[in-house]
Amino acid sequence: MDDAVQVKKNQGKLTLVLGLATLVAAFGSSFQYGYNVAVVNSPAEIMQNFYNTTYFNRTSEYLSSSSLTLLWSVTVSMFPLGGFLGSLMVGPMVNSCGRKGTLLINNIFSIVPAILMGCSKVAKSFEIIIFSRIMVGICAGLSSNVVPMYLGELSPKNLRGAIGVVPQLFITVGILVAQIFGLRSILTSEEGWPILLGITGIPAALQLLLLPFFPESPRYILMQKGDEEGARKALKKLRNSDNVEAEMEEIRLEDELEKAAGQVSVLNLFSTKAIRWQLISIIALMAGQQLSGINGVYYYADKIYKGAGVQENDVQYVTVGTGSVNVVMTILAVFIVERLGRRLLILIGFSICCLACIVLTIALSLQDTVAWMPYVSIVCVICYVVGHAIGPSPIPALIITEIFLQSSRPAAFMVGGTVHWLSNFTVGLIFPFMQVGLGDYSFIIFGIICLLTTIYTYFIIPETKAKTFVEINQIFAKINKVSEVPPEKEELQDFKPSVPL
């Protein structure tokens, strides 16, 4: 009994190696995602002037207002387009190169564009910036899927939630750092903006140097490489203990359950009854995460702050304050996700966002007639950011890691990532038109999406806290009403060996 207690104690603690692996993976990859989301916001006007001047030097004509707007829209939208392309690369890369190997290769898509963007002004080429935005988008598309997968497979089940939120924490830190560096007093200047764009290569270079010292996913080593001794060695290093046989046995069990499956393709994922509700759930959660309006709220925030009387030059500091709130609440999510569970955080988060959208709509429609309404609008923006940070932002990627077994996880991340980036792109494309057509009532649409995602979560998503991947699979087997085979084989009953898509 004492030995069993000791094994459990060793397996459940945050060791130095696990902690450092989490930090290196999240800082080297997730941080860049957040940084590149926000980095072009502050220097937008200066960069557009660069585009115009460059075009004039070539043609002796300035770009028309509509052409310049289109060119800038292309620059911004290349990032989610690259993210979509990166998501499509997840399955083939993690299966052939491993989780850690994919993250290392992915740094190419950060270091190369960082150098190119840093040199774009000297080269007098805005085309370099547009091409580089596609590349950093590919980097973000890969990292936003591979980092949660890698860390989820490294973590003991009782820490999987907390460690699974860390990538989202570093995304918010990346956004905040981009906002701070983007202050006019720091790097938003004629001389500073190429440096601002090029900084994204620094985390990638550090990850390229440090990540090779940390283990590959033990699950990948055993289940896809067939190297039991290698998996044991990796687990011992991660757990800082020789007592890893209980966890090895759990991985062996999952391996035995999946031998009949081979690697599951995206087509298998859509045609398999035994994982139907898992698939629907990740589509609903990833779409809900992006279509709930987080990017729209950030886009609209400046107008709300100005309407409340914030001076134009001071809006940048209020934006940094909002980014700080996002970071603080995501840190809180790291500590409460194992206490409150995933399901409750999603329900609370989307409910807060829904309520904030409704009140914000009312406040915006009344702000010209009621003197104190602009301040209500600011409170709504902050409440929305708080709600999104504790649930909708960090939890969906963690859920994908937990509700799929090893053979179907890469394909699931491909689907989840594709939905994430296409939804992101859609909001960026449609929101300006929503503003023109609906005005202050745009947020009603986001509120409805938050409400629908809350309802779906309440009725369908089970709690996955402190459960093994096999136990979670058995819970979904009941939801999928697959009962004609033993519970531990339910996910596999419809699978035939296949080549990954």
PDB file of C-alpha atoms in Angstrom, residues 84-350:
ATOM      1  CA  PHE A  84      -5.429  27.325 -41.418  1.00  0.00           C
ATOM      2  CA  LEU A  85      -2.615  25.884 -43.587  1.00  0.00           C
ATOM      3  CA  GLY A  86      -0.604  25.055 -40.469  1.00  0.00           C
ATOM      4  CA  SER A  87      -3.568  23.173 -38.988  1.00  0.00           C
ATOM      5  CA  LEU A  88      -3.738  20.982 -42.091  1.00  0.00           C
ATOM      6  CA  MET A  89      -0.083  20.035 -41.533  1.00  0.00           C
ATOM      7  CA  VAL A  90      -0.571  18.904 -37.915  1.00  0.00           C
ATOM      8  CA  GLY A  91      -1.568  15.265 -38.475  1.00  0.00           C
ATOM      9  CA  PRO A  92       1.134  14.243 -40.952  1.00  0.00           C
ATOM     10  CA  MET A  93       3.875  16.071 -39.039  1.00  0.00           C
ATOM     11  CA  VAL A  94       3.137  14.831 -35.496  1.00  0.00           C
ATOM     12  CA  ASN A  95       2.788  11.258 -36.740  1.00  0.00           C
ATOM     13  CA  SER A  96       6.034  11.270 -38.710  1.00  0.00           C
ATOM     14  CA  CYS A  97       8.208  13.698 -36.717  1.00  0.00           C
ATOM     15  CA  GLY A  98       6.738  13.357 -33.231  1.00  0.00           C
ATOM     16  CA  ARG A  99       5.326  16.116 -31.042  1.00  0.00           C
ATOM     17  CA  LYS A 100       8.675  17.571 -29.978  1.00  0.00           C
ATOM     18  CA  GLY A 101      10.139  17.118 -33.457  1.00  0.00           C
ATOM     19  CA  THR A 102       7.246  19.049 -35.013  1.00  0.00           C
ATOM     20  CA  LEU A 103       7.737  21.942 -32.597  1.00  0.00           C
ATOM     21  CA  LEU A 104      11.452  22.074 -33.444  1.00  0.00           C
ATOM     22  CA  ILE A 105      10.822  22.045 -37.217  1.00  0.00           C
ATOM     23  CA  ASN A 106       8.069  24.635 -36.748  1.00  0.00           C
ATOM     24  CA  ASN A 107      10.645  27.207 -35.592  1.00  0.00           C
ATOM     25  CA  ILE A 108      11.701  27.553 -39.241  1.00  0.00           C
ATOM     26  CA  PHE A 109       8.305  29.202 -39.847  1.00  0.00           C
ATOM     27  CA  SER A 110       9.157  31.813 -37.223  1.00  0.00           C
ATOM     28  CA  ILE A 111      12.880  32.521 -37.524  1.00  0.00           C
ATOM     29  CA  VAL A 112      12.892  32.949 -41.333  1.00  0.00           C
ATOM     30  CA  PRO A 113       9.924  35.401 -41.451  1.00  0.00           C
ATOM     31  CA  ALA A 114      11.285  37.282 -38.410  1.00  0.00           C
ATOM     32  CA  ILE A 115      14.494  37.986 -40.331  1.00  0.00           C
ATOM     33  CA  LEU A 116      12.541  38.869 -43.483  1.00  0.00           C
ATOM     34  CA  MET A 117      10.177  41.268 -41.673  1.00  0.00           C
ATOM     35  CA  GLY A 118      13.092  42.846 -39.828  1.00  0.00           C
ATOM     36  CA  CYS A 119      14.742  43.575 -43.207  1.00  0.00           C
ATOM     37  CA  SER A 120      11.574  44.584 -45.090  1.00  0.00           C
ATOM     38  CA  LYS A 121      12.061  48.329 -44.680  1.00  0.00           C
ATOM     39  CA  VAL A 122      15.677  48.171 -45.850  1.00  0.00           C
ATOM     40  CA  ALA A 123      14.568  45.977 -48.781  1.00  0.00           C
ATOM     41  CA  LYS A 124      11.739  48.445 -49.525  1.00  0.00           C
ATOM     42  CA  SER A 125       9.278  45.578 -49.989  1.00  0.00           C
ATOM     43  CA  PHE A 126       5.842  45.225 -48.424  1.00  0.00           C
ATOM     44  CA  GLU A 127       5.454  41.904 -50.302  1.00  0.00           C
ATOM     45  CA  ILE A 128       8.037  40.445 -47.890  1.00  0.00           C
ATOM     46  CA  ILE A 129       5.785  41.387 -44.965  1.00  0.00           C
ATOM     47  CA  ILE A 130       2.713  39.782 -46.562  1.00  0.00           C
ATOM     48  CA  PHE A 131       4.641  36.563 -47.325  1.00  0.00           C
ATOM     49  CA  SER A 132       6.102  36.545 -43.802  1.00  0.00           C
ATOM     50  CA  ARG A 133       2.639  36.894 -42.267  1.00  0.00           C
ATOM     51  CA  ILE A 134       1.621  33.675 -44.013  1.00  0.00           C
ATOM     52  CA  MET A 135       4.713  31.934 -42.582  1.00  0.00           C
ATOM     53  CA  VAL A 136       4.159  33.103 -38.990  1.00  0.00           C
ATOM     54  CA  GLY A 137       0.526  32.054 -39.454  1.00  0.00           C
ATOM     55  CA  ILE A 138       1.651  28.529 -40.379  1.00  0.00           C
ATOM     56  CA  CYS A 139       3.838  28.573 -37.263  1.00  0.00           C
ATOM     57  CA  ALA A 140       0.830  29.591 -35.130  1.00  0.00           C
ATOM     58  CA  GLY A 141      -1.425  27.007 -36.800  1.00  0.00           C
ATOM     59  CA  LEU A 142       0.989  24.224 -35.949  1.00  0.00           C
ATOM     60  CA  SER A 143       1.883  25.422 -32.456  1.00  0.00           C
ATOM     61  CA  SER A 144      -1.717  26.118 -31.374  1.00  0.00           C
ATOM     62  CA  ASN A 145      -2.458  22.427 -31.960  1.00  0.00           C
ATOM     63  CA  VAL A 146       0.829  20.661 -31.232  1.00  0.00           C
ATOM     64  CA  VAL A 147       1.735  22.376 -27.945  1.00  0.00           C
ATOM     65  CA  PRO A 148      -1.523  21.339 -26.153  1.00  0.00           C
ATOM     66  CA  MET A 149      -1.114  17.817 -27.585  1.00  0.00           C
ATOM     67  CA  TYR A 150       2.534  17.559 -26.478  1.00  0.00           C
ATOM     68  CA  LEU A 151       1.950  18.940 -22.976  1.00  0.00           C
ATOM     69  CA  GLY A 152      -1.235  16.898 -22.503  1.00  0.00           C
ATOM     70  CA  GLU A 153       0.700  13.702 -23.257  1.00  0.00           C
ATOM     71  CA  LEU A 154       3.583  14.691 -20.939  1.00  0.00           C
ATOM     72  CA  SER A 155       1.354  15.499 -17.966  1.00  0.00           C
ATOM     73  CA  PRO A 156       0.031  13.213 -15.208  1.00  0.00           C
ATOM     74  CA  LYS A 157      -3.759  13.155 -15.221  1.00  0.00           C
ATOM     75  CA  ASN A 158      -4.137  15.287 -12.076  1.00  0.00           C
ATOM     76  CA  LEU A 159      -2.055  18.119 -13.612  1.00  0.00           C
ATOM     77  CA  ARG A 160      -3.230  17.789 -17.208  1.00  0.00           C
ATOM     78  CA  GLY A 161      -5.756  20.621 -16.873  1.00  0.00           C
ATOM     79  CA  ALA A 162      -3.433  23.143 -15.253  1.00  0.00           C
ATOM     80  CA  ILE A 163      -0.579  22.402 -17.664  1.00  0.00           C
ATOM     81  CA  GLY A 164      -3.047  22.370 -20.569  1.00  0.00           C
ATOM     82  CA  VAL A 165      -4.020  25.995 -19.808  1.00  0.00           C
ATOM     83  CA  VAL A 166      -0.376  27.190 -19.857  1.00  0.00           C
ATOM     84  CA  PRO A 167      -0.239  27.494 -23.697  1.00  0.00           C
ATOM     85  CA  GLN A 168      -3.231  29.877 -23.597  1.00  0.00           C
ATOM     86  CA  LEU A 169      -1.505  31.794 -20.773  1.00  0.00           C
ATOM     87  CA  PHE A 170       1.532  32.350 -22.989  1.00  0.00           C
ATOM     88  CA  ILE A 171      -0.716  33.390 -25.888  1.00  0.00           C
ATOM     89  CA  THR A 172      -2.156  36.136 -23.650  1.00  0.00           C
ATOM     90  CA  VAL A 173       1.359  37.071 -22.477  1.00  0.00           C
ATOM     91  CA  GLY A 174       2.416  37.313 -26.144  1.00  0.00           C
ATOM     92  CA  ILE A 175      -0.519  39.647 -26.864  1.00  0.00           C
ATOM     93  CA  LEU A 176       0.376  41.793 -23.840  1.00  0.00           C
ATOM     94  CA  VAL A 177       4.075  41.994 -24.765  1.00  0.00           C
ATOM     95  CA  ALA A 178       3.129  43.033 -28.323  1.00  0.00           C
ATOM     96  CA  GLN A 179       0.860  45.728 -26.867  1.00  0.00           C
ATOM     97  CA  ILE A 180       3.611  47.008 -24.555  1.00  0.00           C
ATOM     98  CA  PHE A 181       6.358  46.961 -27.202  1.00  0.00           C
ATOM     99  CA  GLY A 182       3.854  48.563 -29.569  1.00  0.00           C
ATOM    100  CA  LEU A 183       3.455  51.683 -27.425  1.00  0.00           C
ATOM    101  CA  ARG A 184       4.408  54.815 -29.331  1.00  0.00           C
ATOM    102  CA  SER A 185       7.096  55.525 -26.762  1.00  0.00           C
ATOM    103  CA  ILE A 186       8.792  52.141 -27.400  1.00  0.00           C
ATOM    104  CA  LEU A 187       8.731  50.572 -30.892  1.00  0.00           C
ATOM    105  CA  THR A 188       5.783  52.064 -32.762  1.00  0.00           C
ATOM    106  CA  SER A 189       7.862  54.536 -34.760  1.00  0.00           C
ATOM    107  CA  GLU A 190       9.334  54.920 -38.245  1.00  0.00           C
ATOM    108  CA  GLU A 191      12.556  53.267 -37.091  1.00  0.00           C
ATOM    109  CA  GLY A 192      11.125  50.791 -34.586  1.00  0.00           C
ATOM    110  CA  TRP A 193       8.376  48.870 -36.409  1.00  0.00           C
ATOM    111  CA  PRO A 194      10.702  46.429 -38.296  1.00  0.00           C
ATOM    112  CA  ILE A 195      12.285  45.511 -34.942  1.00  0.00           C
ATOM    113  CA  LEU A 196       8.787  45.087 -33.465  1.00  0.00           C
ATOM    114  CA  LEU A 197       7.914  42.582 -36.219  1.00  0.00           C
ATOM    115  CA  GLY A 198      11.276  40.780 -36.006  1.00  0.00           C
ATOM    116  CA  ILE A 199      11.180  40.111 -32.248  1.00  0.00           C
ATOM    117  CA  THR A 200       9.007  37.035 -32.888  1.00  0.00           C
ATOM    118  CA  GLY A 201      12.138  35.077 -33.888  1.00  0.00           C
ATOM    119  CA  ILE A 202      13.722  35.328 -30.412  1.00  0.00           C
ATOM    120  CA  PRO A 203      11.404  32.815 -28.631  1.00  0.00           C
ATOM    121  CA  ALA A 204      11.769  30.442 -31.608  1.00  0.00           C
ATOM    122  CA  ALA A 205      15.557  30.590 -31.428  1.00  0.00           C
ATOM    123  CA  LEU A 206      15.481  29.881 -27.670  1.00  0.00           C
ATOM    124  CA  GLN A 207      13.153  26.916 -28.188  1.00  0.00           C
ATOM    125  CA  LEU A 208      15.422  25.566 -30.926  1.00  0.00           C
ATOM    126  CA  LEU A 209      18.323  25.627 -28.448  1.00  0.00           C
ATOM    127  CA  LEU A 210      16.521  24.322 -25.339  1.00  0.00           C
ATOM    128  CA  LEU A 211      13.737  21.920 -26.379  1.00  0.00           C
ATOM    129  CA  PRO A 212      16.117  19.155 -27.604  1.00  0.00           C
ATOM    130  CA  PHE A 213      17.139  18.606 -23.953  1.00  0.00           C
ATOM    131  CA  PHE A 214      13.586  17.558 -22.982  1.00  0.00           C
ATOM    132  CA  PRO A 215      11.822  14.223 -23.641  1.00  0.00           C
ATOM    133  CA  GLU A 216       9.512  13.392 -26.520  1.00  0.00           C
ATOM    134  CA  SER A 217       5.963  12.369 -25.544  1.00  0.00           C
ATOM    135  CA  PRO A 218       6.197   8.923 -23.839  1.00  0.00           C
ATOM    136  CA  ARG A 219       2.886   7.982 -25.474  1.00  0.00           C
ATOM    137  CA  TYR A 220       4.288   8.746 -28.920  1.00  0.00           C
ATOM    138  CA  ILE A 221       7.496   6.817 -28.184  1.00  0.00           C
ATOM    139  CA  LEU A 222       5.641   3.680 -27.044  1.00  0.00           C
ATOM    140  CA  MET A 223       2.489   3.705 -29.149  1.00  0.00           C
ATOM    141  CA  GLN A 224       3.808   4.989 -32.457  1.00  0.00           C
ATOM    142  CA  LYS A 225       7.507   4.141 -32.312  1.00  0.00           C
ATOM    143  CA  GLY A 226       7.076   0.872 -30.382  1.00  0.00           C
ATOM    144  CA  ASP A 227      10.002   1.726 -28.076  1.00  0.00           C
ATOM    145  CA  GLU A 228       8.915   0.635 -24.596  1.00  0.00           C
ATOM    146  CA  GLU A 229      12.304   1.249 -22.982  1.00  0.00           C
ATOM    147  CA  GLY A 230      12.501   4.722 -24.532  1.00  0.00           C
ATOM    148  CA  ALA A 231       9.030   5.558 -23.206  1.00  0.00           C
ATOM    149  CA  ARG A 232       9.994   4.324 -19.727  1.00  0.00           C
ATOM    150  CA  LYS A 233      13.162   6.403 -19.768  1.00  0.00           C
ATOM    151  CA  ALA A 234      11.199   9.518 -20.820  1.00  0.00           C
ATOM    152  CA  LEU A 235       8.615   8.949 -18.077  1.00  0.00           C
ATOM    153  CA  LYS A 236      11.300   8.504 -15.419  1.00  0.00           C
ATOM    154  CA  LYS A 237      12.876  11.793 -16.479  1.00  0.00           C
ATOM    155  CA  LEU A 238       9.526  13.613 -16.498  1.00  0.00           C
ATOM    156  CA  ARG A 239       8.367  12.197 -13.141  1.00  0.00           C
ATOM    157  CA  ASN A 240      11.819  12.318 -11.506  1.00  0.00           C
ATOM    158  CA  SER A 241      11.130   8.810 -10.221  1.00  0.00           C
ATOM    159  CA  ASP A 242      11.802   5.166 -11.074  1.00  0.00           C
ATOM    160  CA  ASN A 243       8.228   4.274 -10.050  1.00  0.00           C
ATOM    161  CA  VAL A 244       6.514   4.707 -13.415  1.00  0.00           C
ATOM    162  CA  GLU A 245       5.145   1.210 -14.017  1.00  0.00           C
ATOM    163  CA  ALA A 246       1.549   2.138 -13.187  1.00  0.00           C
ATOM    164  CA  GLU A 247       1.613   4.877 -15.811  1.00  0.00           C
ATOM    165  CA  MET A 248       3.420   2.610 -18.276  1.00  0.00           C
ATOM    166  CA  GLU A 249       0.655   0.072 -17.787  1.00  0.00           C
ATOM    167  CA  GLU A 250      -1.979   2.727 -18.562  1.00  0.00           C
ATOM    168  CA  ILE A 251      -0.168   3.629 -21.807  1.00  0.00           C
ATOM    169  CA  ARG A 252       0.189  -0.085 -22.698  1.00  0.00           C
ATOM    170  CA  LEU A 253      -3.565  -0.552 -22.141  1.00  0.00           C
ATOM    171  CA  GLU A 254      -4.354   2.345 -24.466  1.00  0.00           C
ATOM    172  CA  ASP A 255      -1.854   0.931 -26.968  1.00  0.00           C
ATOM    173  CA  GLU A 256      -3.538  -2.491 -26.902  1.00  0.00           C
ATOM    174  CA  LEU A 257      -6.947  -0.896 -27.410  1.00  0.00           C
ATOM    175  CA  GLU A 258      -5.697   0.953 -30.484  1.00  0.00           C
ATOM    176  CA  LYS A 259      -3.623  -1.670 -32.285  1.00  0.00           C
ATOM    177  CA  ALA A 260      -6.560  -2.498 -34.531  1.00  0.00           C
ATOM    178  CA  ALA A 261      -7.044   1.125 -35.474  1.00  0.00           C
ATOM    179  CA  GLY A 262      -3.764   2.167 -37.058  1.00  0.00           C
ATOM    180  CA  GLN A 263      -3.494   5.913 -37.541  1.00  0.00           C
ATOM    181  CA  VAL A 264      -6.947   7.460 -37.791  1.00  0.00           C
ATOM    182  CA  SER A 265      -7.517   9.805 -40.712  1.00  0.00           C
ATOM    183  CA  VAL A 266      -9.822  12.815 -40.804  1.00  0.00           C
ATOM    184  CA  LEU A 267     -12.228  10.793 -42.983  1.00  0.00           C
ATOM    185  CA  ASN A 268     -12.310   8.038 -40.331  1.00  0.00           C
ATOM    186  CA  LEU A 269     -13.058  10.700 -37.758  1.00  0.00           C
ATOM    187  CA  PHE A 270     -16.195  11.829 -39.614  1.00  0.00           C
ATOM    188  CA  SER A 271     -17.404   8.317 -40.397  1.00  0.00           C
ATOM    189  CA  THR A 272     -16.952   6.632 -37.002  1.00  0.00           C
ATOM    190  CA  LYS A 273     -20.069   6.424 -34.851  1.00  0.00           C
ATOM    191  CA  ALA A 274     -18.083   5.714 -31.687  1.00  0.00           C
ATOM    192  CA  ILE A 275     -16.486   9.191 -31.705  1.00  0.00           C
ATOM    193  CA  ARG A 276     -19.316  11.149 -33.254  1.00  0.00           C
ATOM    194  CA  TRP A 277     -20.096  13.326 -30.231  1.00  0.00           C
ATOM    195  CA  GLN A 278     -16.414  13.945 -29.516  1.00  0.00           C
ATOM    196  CA  LEU A 279     -16.085  15.320 -33.051  1.00  0.00           C
ATOM    197  CA  ILE A 280     -19.261  17.424 -32.835  1.00  0.00           C
ATOM    198  CA  SER A 281     -18.076  18.729 -29.461  1.00  0.00           C
ATOM    199  CA  ILE A 282     -14.703  19.989 -30.674  1.00  0.00           C
ATOM    200  CA  ILE A 283     -16.334  21.655 -33.677  1.00  0.00           C
ATOM    201  CA  ALA A 284     -18.902  23.339 -31.397  1.00  0.00           C
ATOM    202  CA  LEU A 285     -16.308  24.463 -28.844  1.00  0.00           C
ATOM    203  CA  MET A 286     -13.698  25.722 -31.328  1.00  0.00           C
ATOM    204  CA  ALA A 287     -16.329  27.545 -33.395  1.00  0.00           C
ATOM    205  CA  GLY A 288     -17.899  28.955 -30.235  1.00  0.00           C
ATOM    206  CA  GLN A 289     -14.498  30.129 -29.007  1.00  0.00           C
ATOM    207  CA  GLN A 290     -13.856  32.277 -32.115  1.00  0.00           C
ATOM    208  CA  LEU A 291     -17.405  33.172 -33.215  1.00  0.00           C
ATOM    209  CA  SER A 292     -18.302  34.379 -29.711  1.00  0.00           C
ATOM    210  CA  GLY A 293     -16.676  37.672 -30.664  1.00  0.00           C
ATOM    211  CA  ILE A 294     -13.412  37.962 -28.719  1.00  0.00           C
ATOM    212  CA  ASN A 295     -11.667  39.529 -31.723  1.00  0.00           C
ATOM    213  CA  GLY A 296     -14.672  41.750 -32.366  1.00  0.00           C
ATOM    214  CA  VAL A 297     -14.620  43.013 -28.780  1.00  0.00           C
ATOM    215  CA  TYR A 298     -10.915  43.858 -29.052  1.00  0.00           C
ATOM    216  CA  TYR A 299     -11.542  45.541 -32.405  1.00  0.00           C
ATOM    217  CA  TYR A 300     -14.403  47.625 -30.978  1.00  0.00           C
ATOM    218  CA  ALA A 301     -12.690  48.367 -27.641  1.00  0.00           C
ATOM    219  CA  ASP A 302     -10.833  51.480 -28.845  1.00  0.00           C
ATOM    220  CA  LYS A 303     -14.096  53.096 -29.960  1.00  0.00           C
ATOM    221  CA  ILE A 304     -15.697  52.234 -26.604  1.00  0.00           C
ATOM    222  CA  TYR A 305     -12.786  53.739 -24.659  1.00  0.00           C
ATOM    223  CA  LYS A 306     -12.867  56.933 -26.750  1.00  0.00           C
ATOM    224  CA  GLY A 307     -16.636  57.159 -26.234  1.00  0.00           C
ATOM    225  CA  ALA A 308     -16.058  57.069 -22.484  1.00  0.00           C
ATOM    226  CA  GLY A 309     -13.779  60.085 -22.753  1.00  0.00           C
ATOM    227  CA  VAL A 310     -10.371  58.417 -22.894  1.00  0.00           C
ATOM    228  CA  GLN A 311      -7.975  60.633 -24.846  1.00  0.00           C
ATOM    229  CA  GLU A 312      -6.812  59.180 -28.174  1.00  0.00           C
ATOM    230  CA  ASN A 313      -3.181  59.043 -27.051  1.00  0.00           C
ATOM    231  CA  ASP A 314      -4.173  57.262 -23.826  1.00  0.00           C
ATOM    232  CA  VAL A 315      -6.235  54.520 -25.505  1.00  0.00           C
ATOM    233  CA  GLN A 316      -3.039  52.494 -26.073  1.00  0.00           C
ATOM    234  CA  TYR A 317      -2.443  52.364 -22.306  1.00  0.00           C
ATOM    235  CA  VAL A 318      -6.039  51.264 -21.598  1.00  0.00           C
ATOM    236  CA  THR A 319      -5.541  48.519 -24.218  1.00  0.00           C
ATOM    237  CA  VAL A 320      -2.433  47.346 -22.345  1.00  0.00           C
ATOM    238  CA  GLY A 321      -4.532  47.330 -19.163  1.00  0.00           C
ATOM    239  CA  THR A 322      -7.140  45.107 -20.859  1.00  0.00           C
ATOM    240  CA  GLY A 323      -4.345  42.773 -22.015  1.00  0.00           C
ATOM    241  CA  SER A 324      -3.063  42.628 -18.430  1.00  0.00           C
ATOM    242  CA  VAL A 325      -6.520  41.602 -17.185  1.00  0.00           C
ATOM    243  CA  ASN A 326      -6.507  38.819 -19.805  1.00  0.00           C
ATOM    244  CA  VAL A 327      -3.153  37.524 -18.521  1.00  0.00           C
ATOM    245  CA  VAL A 328      -4.163  37.675 -14.843  1.00  0.00           C
ATOM    246  CA  MET A 329      -7.431  35.800 -15.438  1.00  0.00           C
ATOM    247  CA  THR A 330      -5.677  33.111 -17.500  1.00  0.00           C
ATOM    248  CA  ILE A 331      -3.181  32.655 -14.628  1.00  0.00           C
ATOM    249  CA  LEU A 332      -6.223  32.201 -12.367  1.00  0.00           C
ATOM    250  CA  ALA A 333      -7.578  29.567 -14.785  1.00  0.00           C
ATOM    251  CA  VAL A 334      -4.307  27.595 -14.442  1.00  0.00           C
ATOM    252  CA  PHE A 335      -4.909  27.288 -10.698  1.00  0.00           C
ATOM    253  CA  ILE A 336      -8.669  26.654 -10.684  1.00  0.00           C
ATOM    254  CA  VAL A 337      -9.096  24.296 -13.650  1.00  0.00           C
ATOM    255  CA  GLU A 338      -8.226  21.202 -11.572  1.00  0.00           C
ATOM    256  CA  ARG A 339     -10.410  22.379  -8.700  1.00  0.00           C
ATOM    257  CA  LEU A 340     -13.541  23.491 -10.575  1.00  0.00           C
ATOM    258  CA  GLY A 341     -13.133  21.296 -13.672  1.00  0.00           C
ATOM    259  CA  ARG A 342     -13.227  22.006 -17.385  1.00  0.00           C
ATOM    260  CA  ARG A 343     -16.972  21.867 -17.879  1.00  0.00           C
ATOM    261  CA  LEU A 344     -17.817  24.409 -15.170  1.00  0.00           C
ATOM    262  CA  LEU A 345     -15.193  26.890 -16.426  1.00  0.00           C
ATOM    263  CA  ILE A 346     -16.628  26.701 -19.960  1.00  0.00           C
ATOM    264  CA  LEU A 347     -20.172  27.211 -18.615  1.00  0.00           C
ATOM    265  CA  ILE A 348     -19.173  30.147 -16.386  1.00  0.00           C
ATOM    266  CA  GLY A 349     -16.988  31.725 -19.082  1.00  0.00           C
ATOM    267  CA  PHE A 350     -19.516  31.622 -21.916  1.00  0.00           C
TER     268      PHE A 350
END
